[in-house]
């Protein structure tokens, strides 16, 4: 087993069991109930409202924050792999594995939440809702992965990784804008991908590409900052 | 020659510490307030010092996984283990370290073979330290052994001492950190004392015998807590036991000999303003004290 695999396995160990089940259950209930209420009150724009508000505006960022914090053992990202590096694991590879393992899990949960919200908000599984669920699932996976990348990088700041809290706050504030200040934040691009306001005039495809690029860049900076 | 060098190292509790260790056993007497646990983590390359640098055999262990792989480590506090079973958890550590030993062999050699199927999450902090020490002691010819409070990990003292002595003879730098002077004496080798003066951590070599004598003093005093606090910096006192709930007016004092310890008690009583009601000696570890002396008098 190399350090990357050990880091990936550590993410799996930390993000499973009752804790993970509880997070998934609470977020799913929140999304389903919100989607059902919105569908009852205004069926025409229920999907847009629940996806841009409850799912990608609230639940996905919080789930990503909780997952990254737990994967880091509620401390700094580099301290989160101390259990591996003490035995000689390459810190950089172990962090890469931990970030990848966390990102994959958050992406899967976010994709699932997006798809479920789309189906419920459309009032059931029809042809329209199925294609919408596919699209929102894909957007959710991208959003979950990008939030994981951003929060993992932010976990390298602060004595106990307090940077991730600030990053979440900054995303909530600056990601609401449509100007250039919104460019580095996932919230702005996710809103654009869901048919909301464009970010600095970027088309949806450009927003998706930029968000994927940012995700890769955040992880790359993470690995550069962590010594072996 | 292999050496561990810390220069102007500062951390959360350490401040501008200079320390050079060569192969052999060195025990640093330091509590957690002085940064004993932090010293182990920094020396072994697990934590990065805020300032200063560390060199182990010429390289920075924080940046070189190969050096960490060749280090035996016991932290204080220890990192909780992960995995579904202890065997799985230890196997992963052994693979990362490049060791061919099996997890069951490691556990059996430390006398805790029965724990192999336990869940790591079910281990108490002391049991976690036992496992970490078992893993550390199973290292084959490490460059550095950095152990925080090795005797408090619940394993056999004689086994630990003999393993460390063997490593020392083979050229390993053995750095132990303990708050107990008695443990420091038992670990053998060079004994250093770590203290913090203003913002600097200072190291002083401890000379003389730090083994406790066969007798201990039982002191009844009022207030006993103040007396215990005043006794802590006394050189003639190695251990002060004060149990606020079970015996709020009694402290037990151990040192190299009862005469020196008694004088230290009287000095501390004068400084703290505590009134000694009884002071008597008894063999170390005997629970029943001898008949009380005259109240208010000191009978060393």
Short mmCIF file of C-alpha atoms in Angstrom, two decimals:
data_model
loop_
_atom_site.label_atom_id
_atom_site.label_comp_id
_atom_site.label_asym_id
_atom_site.label_seq_id
_atom_site.Cartn_x
_atom_site.Cartn_y
_atom_site.Cartn_z
CA UNK A 1 0.00 0.00 0.00
CA UNK A 2 1.44 3.35 -0.95
CA UNK A 3 0.82 6.68 0.78
CA UNK A 4 -1.89 7.76 -1.70
CA UNK A 5 -3.85 4.56 -1.14
CA UNK A 6 -3.38 4.91 2.62
CA UNK A 7 -4.72 8.49 2.48
CA UNK A 8 -7.69 7.40 0.33
CA UNK A 9 -8.37 4.56 2.78
CA UNK A 10 -8.15 7.00 5.72
CA UNK A 11 -10.83 9.18 4.09
CA UNK A 12 -12.98 6.08 3.68
CA UNK A 13 -12.51 5.09 7.33
CA UNK A 14 -13.33 8.56 8.63
CA UNK A 15 -16.34 9.17 6.37
CA UNK A 16 -18.31 6.05 7.02
CA UNK A 17 -20.48 4.54 9.73
CA UNK A 18 -23.13 6.27 11.79
CA UNK A 19 -21.68 9.72 11.26
CA UNK A 20 -21.87 9.43 7.46
CA UNK A 21 -25.30 7.81 7.59
CA UNK A 22 -26.56 10.62 9.82
CA UNK A 23 -25.23 13.36 7.53
CA UNK A 24 -26.72 11.72 4.44
CA UNK A 25 -30.05 11.05 6.16
CA UNK A 26 -30.44 14.60 7.54
CA UNK A 27 -29.44 16.27 4.27
CA UNK A 28 -31.70 14.00 2.21
CA UNK A 29 -34.68 14.64 4.48
CA UNK A 30 -34.03 18.38 4.33
CA UNK A 31 -33.82 18.34 0.53
CA UNK A 32 -36.84 16.06 -0.01
CA UNK A 33 -39.09 17.98 2.40
CA UNK A 34 -38.06 21.35 0.91
CA UNK A 35 -38.58 20.10 -2.66
CA UNK A 36 -41.98 18.64 -1.80
CA UNK A 37 -43.16 21.86 -0.14
CA UNK A 38 -41.95 24.01 -3.03
CA UNK A 39 -43.57 21.65 -5.56
CA UNK A 40 -46.88 21.96 -3.72
CA UNK A 41 -46.68 25.77 -3.49
CA UNK A 42 -45.25 26.64 -6.92
CA UNK A 43 -44.75 23.62 -9.18
CA UNK A 44 -43.44 25.68 -12.11
CA UNK A 45 -40.25 26.96 -10.49
CA UNK A 46 -39.92 24.51 -7.60
CA UNK A 47 -36.87 22.79 -9.12
CA UNK A 48 -34.97 26.04 -9.66
CA UNK A 49 -35.78 27.29 -6.17
CA UNK A 50 -34.84 24.10 -4.33
CA UNK A 51 -31.66 23.47 -6.34
CA UNK A 52 -30.24 26.98 -6.13
CA UNK A 53 -31.41 27.51 -2.55
CA UNK A 54 -31.58 24.46 -0.32
CA UNK A 55 -29.38 22.03 -2.27
CA UNK A 56 -26.45 24.01 -3.68
CA UNK A 57 -26.85 27.13 -1.56
CA UNK A 58 -27.00 25.40 1.81
CA UNK A 59 -26.81 21.62 2.01
CA UNK A 60 -23.90 20.81 -0.32
CA UNK A 61 -21.53 23.45 1.16
CA UNK A 62 -22.36 22.30 4.70
CA UNK A 63 -22.00 18.60 3.84
CA UNK A 64 -18.65 19.35 2.18
CA UNK A 65 -17.52 21.36 5.20
CA UNK A 66 -18.51 18.60 7.62
CA UNK A 67 -16.82 15.92 5.51
CA UNK A 68 -13.56 17.84 5.05
CA UNK A 69 -13.44 18.74 8.76
CA UNK A 70 -13.95 15.11 9.74
CA UNK A 71 -11.46 13.83 7.19
CA UNK A 72 -8.91 16.26 8.67
CA UNK A 73 -9.85 15.05 12.16
CA UNK A 74 -11.11 18.56 12.91
CA UNK A 75 -7.61 19.99 12.56
CA UNK A 76 -5.28 21.02 9.78
CA UNK A 77 -5.20 18.99 6.60
CA UNK A 78 -1.51 18.09 6.98
CA UNK A 79 -2.06 17.06 10.60
CA UNK A 80 -4.91 14.86 9.42
CA UNK A 81 -2.43 12.45 7.85
CA UNK A 82 -0.03 12.38 10.83
CA UNK A 83 -1.20 8.84 11.61
CA UNK A 84 0.32 7.81 8.26
CA UNK A 85 3.33 10.12 7.98
CA UNK A 86 4.65 8.97 11.36
CA UNK A 87 5.36 5.59 9.78
CA UNK A 88 7.14 7.12 6.79
CA UNK A 89 4.27 7.82 4.39
CA UNK A 90 4.96 10.64 1.94
CA UNK A 91 2.89 13.50 3.37
CA UNK A 92 2.07 14.96 -0.03
CA UNK A 93 0.79 11.66 -1.43
CA UNK A 94 -1.14 10.90 1.75
CA UNK A 95 -2.82 14.33 1.57
CA UNK A 96 -3.59 13.74 -2.12
CA UNK A 97 -5.26 10.44 -1.21
CA UNK A 98 -7.20 11.99 1.64
CA UNK A 99 -8.42 14.90 -0.51
CA UNK A 100 -9.33 12.56 -3.39
CA UNK A 101 -11.18 10.19 -1.07
CA UNK A 102 -13.10 13.03 0.52
CA UNK A 103 -13.83 14.69 -2.83
CA UNK A 104 -15.23 11.50 -4.36
CA UNK A 105 -17.55 10.92 -1.41
CA UNK A 106 -18.80 14.50 -1.25
CA UNK A 107 -19.30 14.51 -5.03
CA UNK A 108 -21.39 11.34 -4.87
CA UNK A 109 -23.56 12.70 -2.04
CA UNK A 110 -23.97 16.09 -3.76
CA UNK A 111 -24.88 14.41 -7.05
CA UNK A 112 -27.44 12.27 -5.26
CA UNK A 113 -28.96 15.23 -3.44
CA UNK A 114 -29.20 17.22 -6.67
CA UNK A 115 -30.87 14.37 -8.53
CA UNK A 116 -33.32 13.61 -5.72
CA UNK A 117 -34.24 17.29 -5.39
CA UNK A 118 -34.88 17.56 -9.12
CA UNK A 119 -37.13 14.50 -9.18
CA UNK A 120 -39.14 15.51 -6.10
CA UNK A 121 -39.48 19.14 -7.24
CA UNK A 122 -40.85 17.94 -10.60
CA UNK A 123 -43.42 15.84 -8.77
CA UNK A 124 -42.04 12.40 -9.67
CA UNK A 125 -40.00 10.48 -12.19
CA UNK A 126 -41.08 11.64 -15.66
CA UNK A 127 -39.00 12.12 -18.82
CA UNK A 128 -38.37 15.82 -18.02
CA UNK A 129 -37.48 15.20 -14.41
CA UNK A 130 -35.18 12.30 -15.35
CA UNK A 131 -33.12 14.44 -17.73
CA UNK A 132 -33.12 17.28 -15.19
CA UNK A 133 -31.95 14.82 -12.53
CA UNK A 134 -29.06 13.73 -14.74
CA UNK A 135 -27.97 17.30 -15.33
CA UNK A 136 -28.28 18.33 -11.69
CA UNK A 137 -26.50 15.14 -10.66
CA UNK A 138 -23.58 16.11 -12.86
CA UNK A 139 -23.63 19.69 -11.55
CA UNK A 140 -23.83 18.32 -8.01
CA UNK A 141 -20.80 16.09 -8.52
CA UNK A 142 -18.81 19.03 -9.86
CA UNK A 143 -20.03 21.27 -7.01
CA UNK A 144 -19.26 18.69 -4.33
CA UNK A 145 -15.78 18.06 -5.68
CA UNK A 146 -15.02 21.76 -5.99
CA UNK A 147 -16.22 22.54 -2.47
CA UNK A 148 -14.03 19.66 -1.21
CA UNK A 149 -11.02 21.05 -3.04
CA UNK A 150 -11.57 24.60 -1.80
CA UNK A 151 -12.17 23.57 1.81
CA UNK A 152 -9.22 21.15 1.77
CA UNK A 153 -6.91 23.95 0.68
CA UNK A 154 -8.41 26.27 3.30
CA UNK A 155 -7.78 23.57 5.94
CA UNK A 156 -4.06 24.25 5.56
CA UNK A 157 -4.57 27.66 7.16
CA UNK A 158 -4.98 28.27 10.87
CA UNK A 159 -3.63 26.29 13.79
CA UNK A 160 -6.59 23.92 13.74
CA UNK A 161 -7.60 24.35 10.13
CA UNK A 162 -9.86 27.33 10.85
CA UNK A 163 -9.32 28.54 7.30
CA UNK A 164 -12.09 26.25 6.03
CA UNK A 165 -14.69 28.13 8.07
CA UNK A 166 -13.51 31.41 6.61
CA UNK A 167 -13.54 29.94 3.11
CA UNK A 168 -17.15 28.82 3.56
CA UNK A 169 -18.08 32.30 4.79
CA UNK A 170 -16.25 33.98 1.91
CA UNK A 171 -18.04 31.69 -0.56
CA UNK A 172 -21.39 32.61 0.96
CA UNK A 173 -20.64 36.35 0.73
CA UNK A 174 -18.64 36.79 -2.48
CA UNK A 175 -20.27 33.89 -4.34
CA UNK A 176 -23.55 35.82 -4.33
CA UNK A 177 -22.09 38.51 -6.58
CA UNK A 178 -22.16 38.42 -10.37
CA UNK A 179 -18.98 40.47 -10.78
CA UNK A 180 -15.33 39.42 -10.90
CA UNK A 181 -15.17 38.96 -7.11
CA UNK A 182 -17.42 35.92 -7.54
CA UNK A 183 -15.05 34.17 -9.97
CA UNK A 184 -13.09 32.04 -7.44
CA UNK A 185 -16.13 30.83 -5.52
CA UNK A 186 -18.11 27.63 -6.32
CA UNK A 187 -21.45 29.14 -5.28
CA UNK A 188 -21.39 31.65 -8.14
CA UNK A 189 -20.60 29.06 -10.82
CA UNK A 190 -23.13 26.56 -9.50
CA UNK A 191 -25.80 29.26 -9.61
CA UNK A 192 -24.82 29.99 -13.21
CA UNK A 193 -24.94 26.27 -14.12
CA UNK A 194 -28.45 26.01 -12.68
CA UNK A 195 -29.69 28.77 -14.92
CA UNK A 196 -29.24 31.65 -12.48
CA UNK A 197 -27.24 34.81 -13.18
CA UNK A 198 -24.03 34.46 -15.18
CA UNK A 199 -20.72 35.19 -13.47
CA UNK A 200 -18.91 38.11 -15.11
CA UNK A 201 -20.66 37.28 -18.39
CA UNK A 202 -19.25 33.74 -18.59
CA UNK A 203 -21.43 31.20 -20.41
CA UNK A 204 -22.56 28.11 -18.50
CA UNK A 205 -19.97 25.90 -20.20
CA UNK A 206 -17.25 28.37 -19.39
CA UNK A 207 -18.38 28.46 -15.78
CA UNK A 208 -18.30 24.65 -15.63
CA UNK A 209 -14.81 24.56 -17.14
CA UNK A 210 -13.59 27.29 -14.80
CA UNK A 211 -15.06 25.50 -11.77
CA UNK A 212 -13.37 22.23 -12.78
CA UNK A 213 -10.13 24.11 -13.37
CA UNK A 214 -10.39 25.84 -10.01
CA UNK A 215 -10.95 22.49 -8.32
CA UNK A 216 -7.78 21.09 -9.89
CA UNK A 217 -5.88 24.29 -9.02
CA UNK A 218 -7.00 24.20 -5.37
CA UNK A 219 -5.83 20.62 -4.98
CA UNK A 220 -2.57 21.41 -6.79
CA UNK A 221 -1.86 24.36 -4.47
CA UNK A 222 -2.71 22.10 -1.54
CA UNK A 223 -0.09 19.60 -2.62
CA UNK A 224 2.50 22.27 -3.32
CA UNK A 225 2.03 23.73 0.15
CA UNK A 226 2.39 20.38 1.90
CA UNK A 227 5.98 19.15 2.22
CA UNK A 228 6.77 15.50 1.66
CA UNK B 1 28.36 10.61 12.84
CA UNK B 2 24.57 10.47 13.07
CA UNK B 3 23.13 13.25 15.20
CA UNK B 4 19.86 14.93 15.96
CA UNK B 5 20.20 18.68 15.97
CA UNK B 6 17.55 21.19 16.97
CA UNK B 7 18.49 24.84 16.56
CA UNK B 8 16.45 27.73 17.96
CA UNK B 9 13.36 25.56 17.69
CA UNK B 10 10.12 27.25 18.74
CA UNK B 11 6.67 25.73 18.84
CA UNK B 12 3.51 26.25 20.85
CA UNK B 13 5.37 25.65 24.11
CA UNK B 14 9.00 25.35 23.09
CA UNK B 15 10.94 28.56 22.67
CA UNK B 16 14.32 28.95 20.97
CA UNK B 17 15.46 25.49 22.04
CA UNK B 18 18.98 24.35 21.15
CA UNK B 19 19.66 20.65 21.55
CA UNK B 20 22.15 18.28 19.95
CA UNK B 21 21.90 14.55 20.57
CA UNK B 22 24.28 11.84 19.47
CA UNK B 23 23.63 8.07 19.53
CA UNK B 24 22.77 6.80 22.99
CA UNK B 25 19.95 7.21 25.45
CA UNK B 26 19.07 10.77 26.45
CA UNK B 27 16.13 11.48 28.70
CA UNK B 28 14.68 14.94 28.91
CA UNK B 29 12.77 15.67 32.09
CA UNK B 30 9.88 17.89 31.07
CA UNK B 31 6.19 18.12 31.65
CA UNK B 32 3.61 18.89 28.99
CA UNK B 33 3.70 22.56 30.06
CA UNK B 34 7.37 22.76 29.16
CA UNK B 35 6.68 21.22 25.75
CA UNK B 36 7.92 17.66 26.32
CA UNK B 37 5.37 16.08 23.97
CA UNK B 38 5.95 18.80 21.41
CA UNK B 39 9.69 18.14 21.51
CA UNK B 40 9.13 14.49 20.52
CA UNK B 41 6.77 15.41 17.65
CA UNK B 42 9.15 18.05 16.29
CA UNK B 43 12.29 15.92 16.67
CA UNK B 44 10.67 13.05 14.77
CA UNK B 45 9.47 15.28 11.93
CA UNK B 46 5.78 14.98 12.68
CA UNK B 47 5.25 18.64 13.54
CA UNK B 48 6.90 21.59 11.90
CA UNK B 49 8.53 24.03 14.33
CA UNK B 50 7.26 27.59 14.09
CA UNK B 51 10.84 28.80 14.06
CA UNK B 52 14.25 27.18 13.90
CA UNK B 53 15.23 23.94 12.23
CA UNK B 54 15.77 20.25 12.89
CA UNK B 55 18.37 18.00 11.29
CA UNK B 56 18.46 14.26 11.68
CA UNK B 57 21.53 12.70 10.10
CA UNK B 58 21.88 15.84 7.99
CA UNK B 59 18.28 16.03 6.71
CA UNK B 60 15.03 17.59 7.90
CA UNK B 61 12.79 14.73 9.10
CA UNK B 62 9.68 16.85 8.45
CA UNK B 63 10.52 16.88 4.73
CA UNK B 64 12.02 13.41 4.35
CA UNK B 65 9.65 10.43 4.61
CA UNK B 66 12.64 8.05 4.57
CA UNK B 67 13.85 9.46 7.87
CA UNK B 68 10.43 9.20 9.47
CA UNK B 69 10.25 5.61 8.24
CA UNK B 70 13.40 4.88 10.22
CA UNK B 71 12.13 6.49 13.42
CA UNK B 72 10.38 4.80 16.33
CA UNK B 73 7.85 7.10 17.83
CA UNK B 74 5.59 7.36 20.88
CA UNK B 75 3.65 10.59 21.12
CA UNK B 76 1.95 12.30 24.03
CA UNK B 77 -0.97 12.48 23.40
CA UNK B 78 -1.07 9.59 20.96
CA UNK B 79 -2.98 9.73 17.67
CA UNK B 80 -6.09 7.50 17.78
CA UNK B 81 -5.80 4.42 15.58
CA UNK B 82 -8.12 3.75 12.64
CA UNK B 83 -9.30 0.68 10.78
CA UNK B 84 -11.81 -2.05 11.39
CA UNK B 85 -9.52 -4.14 13.58
CA UNK B 86 -6.29 -3.46 15.39
CA UNK B 87 -4.59 -6.08 13.25
CA UNK B 88 -5.60 -4.22 10.09
CA UNK B 89 -4.47 -0.90 11.52
CA UNK B 90 -1.06 -2.24 12.58
CA UNK B 91 -0.61 -4.07 9.28
CA UNK B 92 -1.05 -0.78 7.44
CA UNK B 93 1.54 0.91 9.67
CA UNK B 94 3.98 -1.96 9.11
CA UNK B 95 3.52 -1.81 5.33
CA UNK B 96 4.11 1.96 5.33
CA UNK B 97 7.23 1.44 7.41
CA UNK B 98 8.45 -1.29 5.06
CA UNK B 99 8.51 -3.87 7.83
CA UNK B 100 8.00 -7.57 7.12
CA UNK B 101 6.76 -8.40 10.60
CA UNK B 102 3.10 -9.31 11.03
CA UNK B 103 0.69 -7.33 13.17
CA UNK B 104 0.07 -10.33 15.40
CA UNK B 105 3.81 -10.75 16.00
CA UNK B 106 4.11 -7.10 17.01
CA UNK B 107 1.21 -7.36 19.44
CA UNK B 108 2.37 -10.70 20.83
CA UNK B 109 5.89 -9.40 21.46
CA UNK B 110 4.39 -6.70 23.68
CA UNK B 111 2.13 -9.17 25.48
CA UNK B 112 -1.05 -7.74 23.99
CA UNK B 113 -1.64 -10.37 21.31
CA UNK B 114 -5.23 -10.84 22.47
CA UNK B 115 -6.14 -7.38 21.22
CA UNK B 116 -5.66 -8.21 17.52
CA UNK B 117 -9.39 -8.42 16.74
CA UNK B 118 -10.40 -5.39 18.78
CA UNK B 119 -11.72 -2.27 17.12
CA UNK B 120 -9.19 0.56 17.34
CA UNK B 121 -11.96 2.91 18.45
CA UNK B 122 -12.59 0.78 21.54
CA UNK B 123 -9.07 1.30 22.91
CA UNK B 124 -8.54 3.58 25.89
CA UNK B 125 -5.86 6.28 25.58
CA UNK B 126 -3.44 4.12 27.61
CA UNK B 127 -4.16 1.09 25.42
CA UNK B 128 -3.60 3.22 22.32
CA UNK B 129 -0.23 4.20 23.77
CA UNK B 130 0.55 0.53 24.48
CA UNK B 131 -0.06 -0.32 20.82
CA UNK B 132 1.97 2.66 19.62
CA UNK B 133 4.85 1.66 21.90
CA UNK B 134 4.63 -1.95 20.72
CA UNK B 135 4.92 -0.69 17.15
CA UNK B 136 7.80 1.60 18.07
CA UNK B 137 9.69 -1.16 19.87
CA UNK B 138 9.24 -3.49 16.89
CA UNK B 139 11.29 -1.11 14.70
CA UNK B 140 14.39 -2.71 13.33
CA UNK B 141 17.45 -0.54 14.00
CA UNK B 142 15.85 2.90 13.85
CA UNK B 143 17.97 6.03 13.38
CA UNK B 144 15.91 7.83 16.00
CA UNK B 145 13.67 6.58 18.78
CA UNK B 146 11.64 9.48 20.19
CA UNK B 147 9.42 8.34 23.03
CA UNK B 148 7.22 10.46 25.25
CA UNK B 149 6.53 8.92 28.67
CA UNK B 150 7.46 5.36 27.60
CA UNK B 151 6.75 3.91 31.05
CA UNK B 152 3.18 5.18 31.08
CA UNK B 153 2.18 3.08 28.09
CA UNK B 154 1.40 0.03 30.19
CA UNK B 155 4.19 -2.22 28.92
CA UNK B 156 6.88 -3.94 30.97
CA UNK B 157 9.55 -1.46 32.19
CA UNK B 158 12.41 -3.94 31.97
CA UNK B 159 11.55 -4.81 28.36
CA UNK B 160 11.51 -1.14 27.41
CA UNK B 161 14.83 -0.40 29.14
CA UNK B 162 16.57 -3.40 27.60
CA UNK B 163 15.27 -2.57 24.10
CA UNK B 164 16.41 1.04 24.38
CA UNK B 165 19.81 -0.06 25.67
CA UNK B 166 20.15 -2.45 22.71
CA UNK B 167 19.28 0.31 20.23
CA UNK B 168 21.67 2.66 21.96
CA UNK B 169 24.54 0.19 21.57
CA UNK B 170 23.64 -0.22 17.90
CA UNK B 171 23.96 3.54 17.27
CA UNK B 172 20.34 4.73 17.57
CA UNK B 173 19.64 8.19 18.96
CA UNK B 174 17.20 7.47 21.76
CA UNK B 175 15.30 10.53 22.99
CA UNK B 176 12.91 9.91 25.87
CA UNK B 177 10.79 12.58 27.47
CA UNK B 178 9.27 12.13 30.89
CA UNK B 179 7.99 14.30 33.71
CA UNK B 180 9.27 11.85 36.32
CA UNK B 181 12.86 12.07 37.50
CA UNK B 182 12.60 8.52 38.75
CA UNK B 183 11.64 7.32 35.27
CA UNK B 184 14.51 9.36 33.86
CA UNK B 185 16.92 7.62 36.19
CA UNK B 186 15.50 4.20 35.31
CA UNK B 187 15.81 4.87 31.59
CA UNK B 188 19.55 5.38 32.07
CA UNK B 189 21.90 7.42 29.92
CA UNK B 190 22.16 11.17 29.92
CA UNK B 191 19.47 13.12 31.80
CA UNK B 192 18.61 16.66 30.76
CA UNK B 193 16.07 18.99 32.26
CA UNK B 194 13.94 21.19 30.05
CA UNK B 195 12.64 24.41 31.53
CA UNK B 196 11.05 27.50 30.12
CA UNK B 197 12.52 30.81 31.20
CA UNK B 198 10.52 33.70 29.81
CA UNK B 199 10.22 32.85 26.12
CA UNK B 200 13.24 30.55 25.90
CA UNK B 201 13.41 26.83 26.54
CA UNK B 202 16.59 25.96 28.38
CA UNK B 203 18.28 22.60 28.74
CA UNK B 204 20.45 21.78 31.72
CA UNK B 205 22.32 18.57 32.29
CA UNK B 206 21.23 16.77 35.43
CA UNK B 207 24.04 15.19 37.37
CA UNK B 208 23.86 12.98 40.41
CA UNK B 209 21.65 10.09 41.28
CA UNK B 210 17.98 10.69 40.66
CA UNK B 211 16.86 7.39 42.02
CA UNK B 212 14.40 7.64 44.85
CA UNK B 213 15.48 6.31 48.21
CA UNK B 214 13.73 3.42 49.99
CA UNK B 215 11.76 5.71 52.31
CA UNK B 216 9.05 8.26 51.64
CA UNK B 217 7.72 11.04 53.80
CA UNK B 218 4.08 11.37 54.78
CA UNK B 219 3.30 14.97 55.63
CA UNK B 220 0.08 16.24 57.20
CA UNK B 221 -0.10 19.95 56.63
CA UNK B 222 -2.55 22.79 56.35
CA UNK B 223 -3.00 23.88 53.62
CA UNK B 224 -1.40 20.80 52.06
CA UNK B 225 -2.02 22.01 48.51
CA UNK B 226 0.14 25.10 49.02
CA UNK B 227 2.90 23.00 50.53
CA UNK B 228 2.76 20.57 47.59
CA UNK B 229 3.04 23.45 45.15
CA UNK B 230 5.99 24.94 47.03
CA UNK B 231 7.76 21.55 47.02
CA UNK B 232 7.64 21.09 43.26
CA UNK B 233 10.79 23.10 42.41
CA UNK B 234 12.83 21.54 45.25
CA UNK B 235 15.78 19.53 43.89
CA UNK B 236 15.72 17.15 46.86
CA UNK B 237 12.16 16.12 46.05
CA UNK B 238 11.50 13.92 43.04
CA UNK B 239 7.85 13.10 43.51
CA UNK B 240 5.03 14.84 45.36
CA UNK B 241 1.75 12.94 45.62
CA UNK B 242 -1.29 14.98 46.62
CA UNK B 243 -4.80 13.57 46.37
CA UNK B 244 -7.29 16.32 47.10
CA UNK B 245 -10.29 14.00 47.34
CA UNK B 246 -8.90 11.06 49.31
CA UNK B 247 -6.52 12.85 51.66
CA UNK B 248 -6.87 16.62 51.38
CA UNK B 249 -4.45 17.32 54.26
CA UNK B 250 -1.78 14.81 53.35
CA UNK B 251 1.02 14.74 50.85
CA UNK B 252 3.58 12.03 50.14
CA UNK B 253 7.09 13.13 49.31
CA UNK B 254 9.78 10.98 47.69
CA UNK B 255 13.37 11.91 47.09
CA UNK B 256 16.93 10.56 47.22
CA UNK B 257 16.93 10.39 51.05
CA UNK B 258 14.55 11.37 53.83
CA UNK B 259 16.89 13.87 55.48
CA UNK B 260 17.24 16.03 52.39
CA UNK B 261 13.55 15.67 51.60
CA UNK B 262 12.58 16.63 55.18
CA UNK B 263 14.68 19.78 55.02
CA UNK B 264 13.06 20.59 51.68
CA UNK B 265 9.61 20.12 53.24
CA UNK B 266 10.48 22.49 56.12
CA UNK B 267 11.86 25.05 53.68
CA UNK B 268 8.74 24.80 51.49
CA UNK B 269 6.48 25.11 54.56
CA UNK B 270 8.25 28.32 55.57
CA UNK B 271 7.90 29.72 52.04
CA UNK B 272 4.28 28.76 51.56
CA UNK B 273 3.11 29.56 55.09
CA UNK B 274 1.76 26.01 55.48
CA UNK B 275 1.62 24.54 58.98
CA UNK B 276 3.07 21.05 59.32
CA UNK B 277 1.03 18.93 61.71
CA UNK B 278 2.88 15.65 61.22
CA UNK B 279 5.88 14.47 59.27
CA UNK B 280 6.98 10.85 59.28
CA UNK B 281 8.83 8.40 57.12
CA UNK B 282 7.79 4.97 55.91
CA UNK B 283 8.99 2.48 53.29
CA UNK B 284 8.02 3.50 49.75
CA UNK B 285 4.68 2.07 48.78
CA UNK B 286 3.59 0.95 52.26
CA UNK B 287 0.05 2.11 52.83
CA UNK B 288 -0.06 2.06 56.65
CA UNK B 289 1.82 4.96 58.23
CA UNK B 290 3.58 4.68 61.56
CA UNK B 291 1.92 6.23 64.63
CA UNK B 292 1.47 9.97 64.44
CA UNK B 293 4.01 12.31 65.93
CA UNK B 294 3.16 15.25 68.18
CA UNK B 295 0.77 17.73 66.53
CA UNK B 296 2.44 20.88 65.31
CA UNK B 297 5.91 19.41 65.52
CA UNK B 298 8.18 18.22 62.76
CA UNK B 299 10.03 14.95 63.25
CA UNK B 300 12.20 14.31 60.25
#
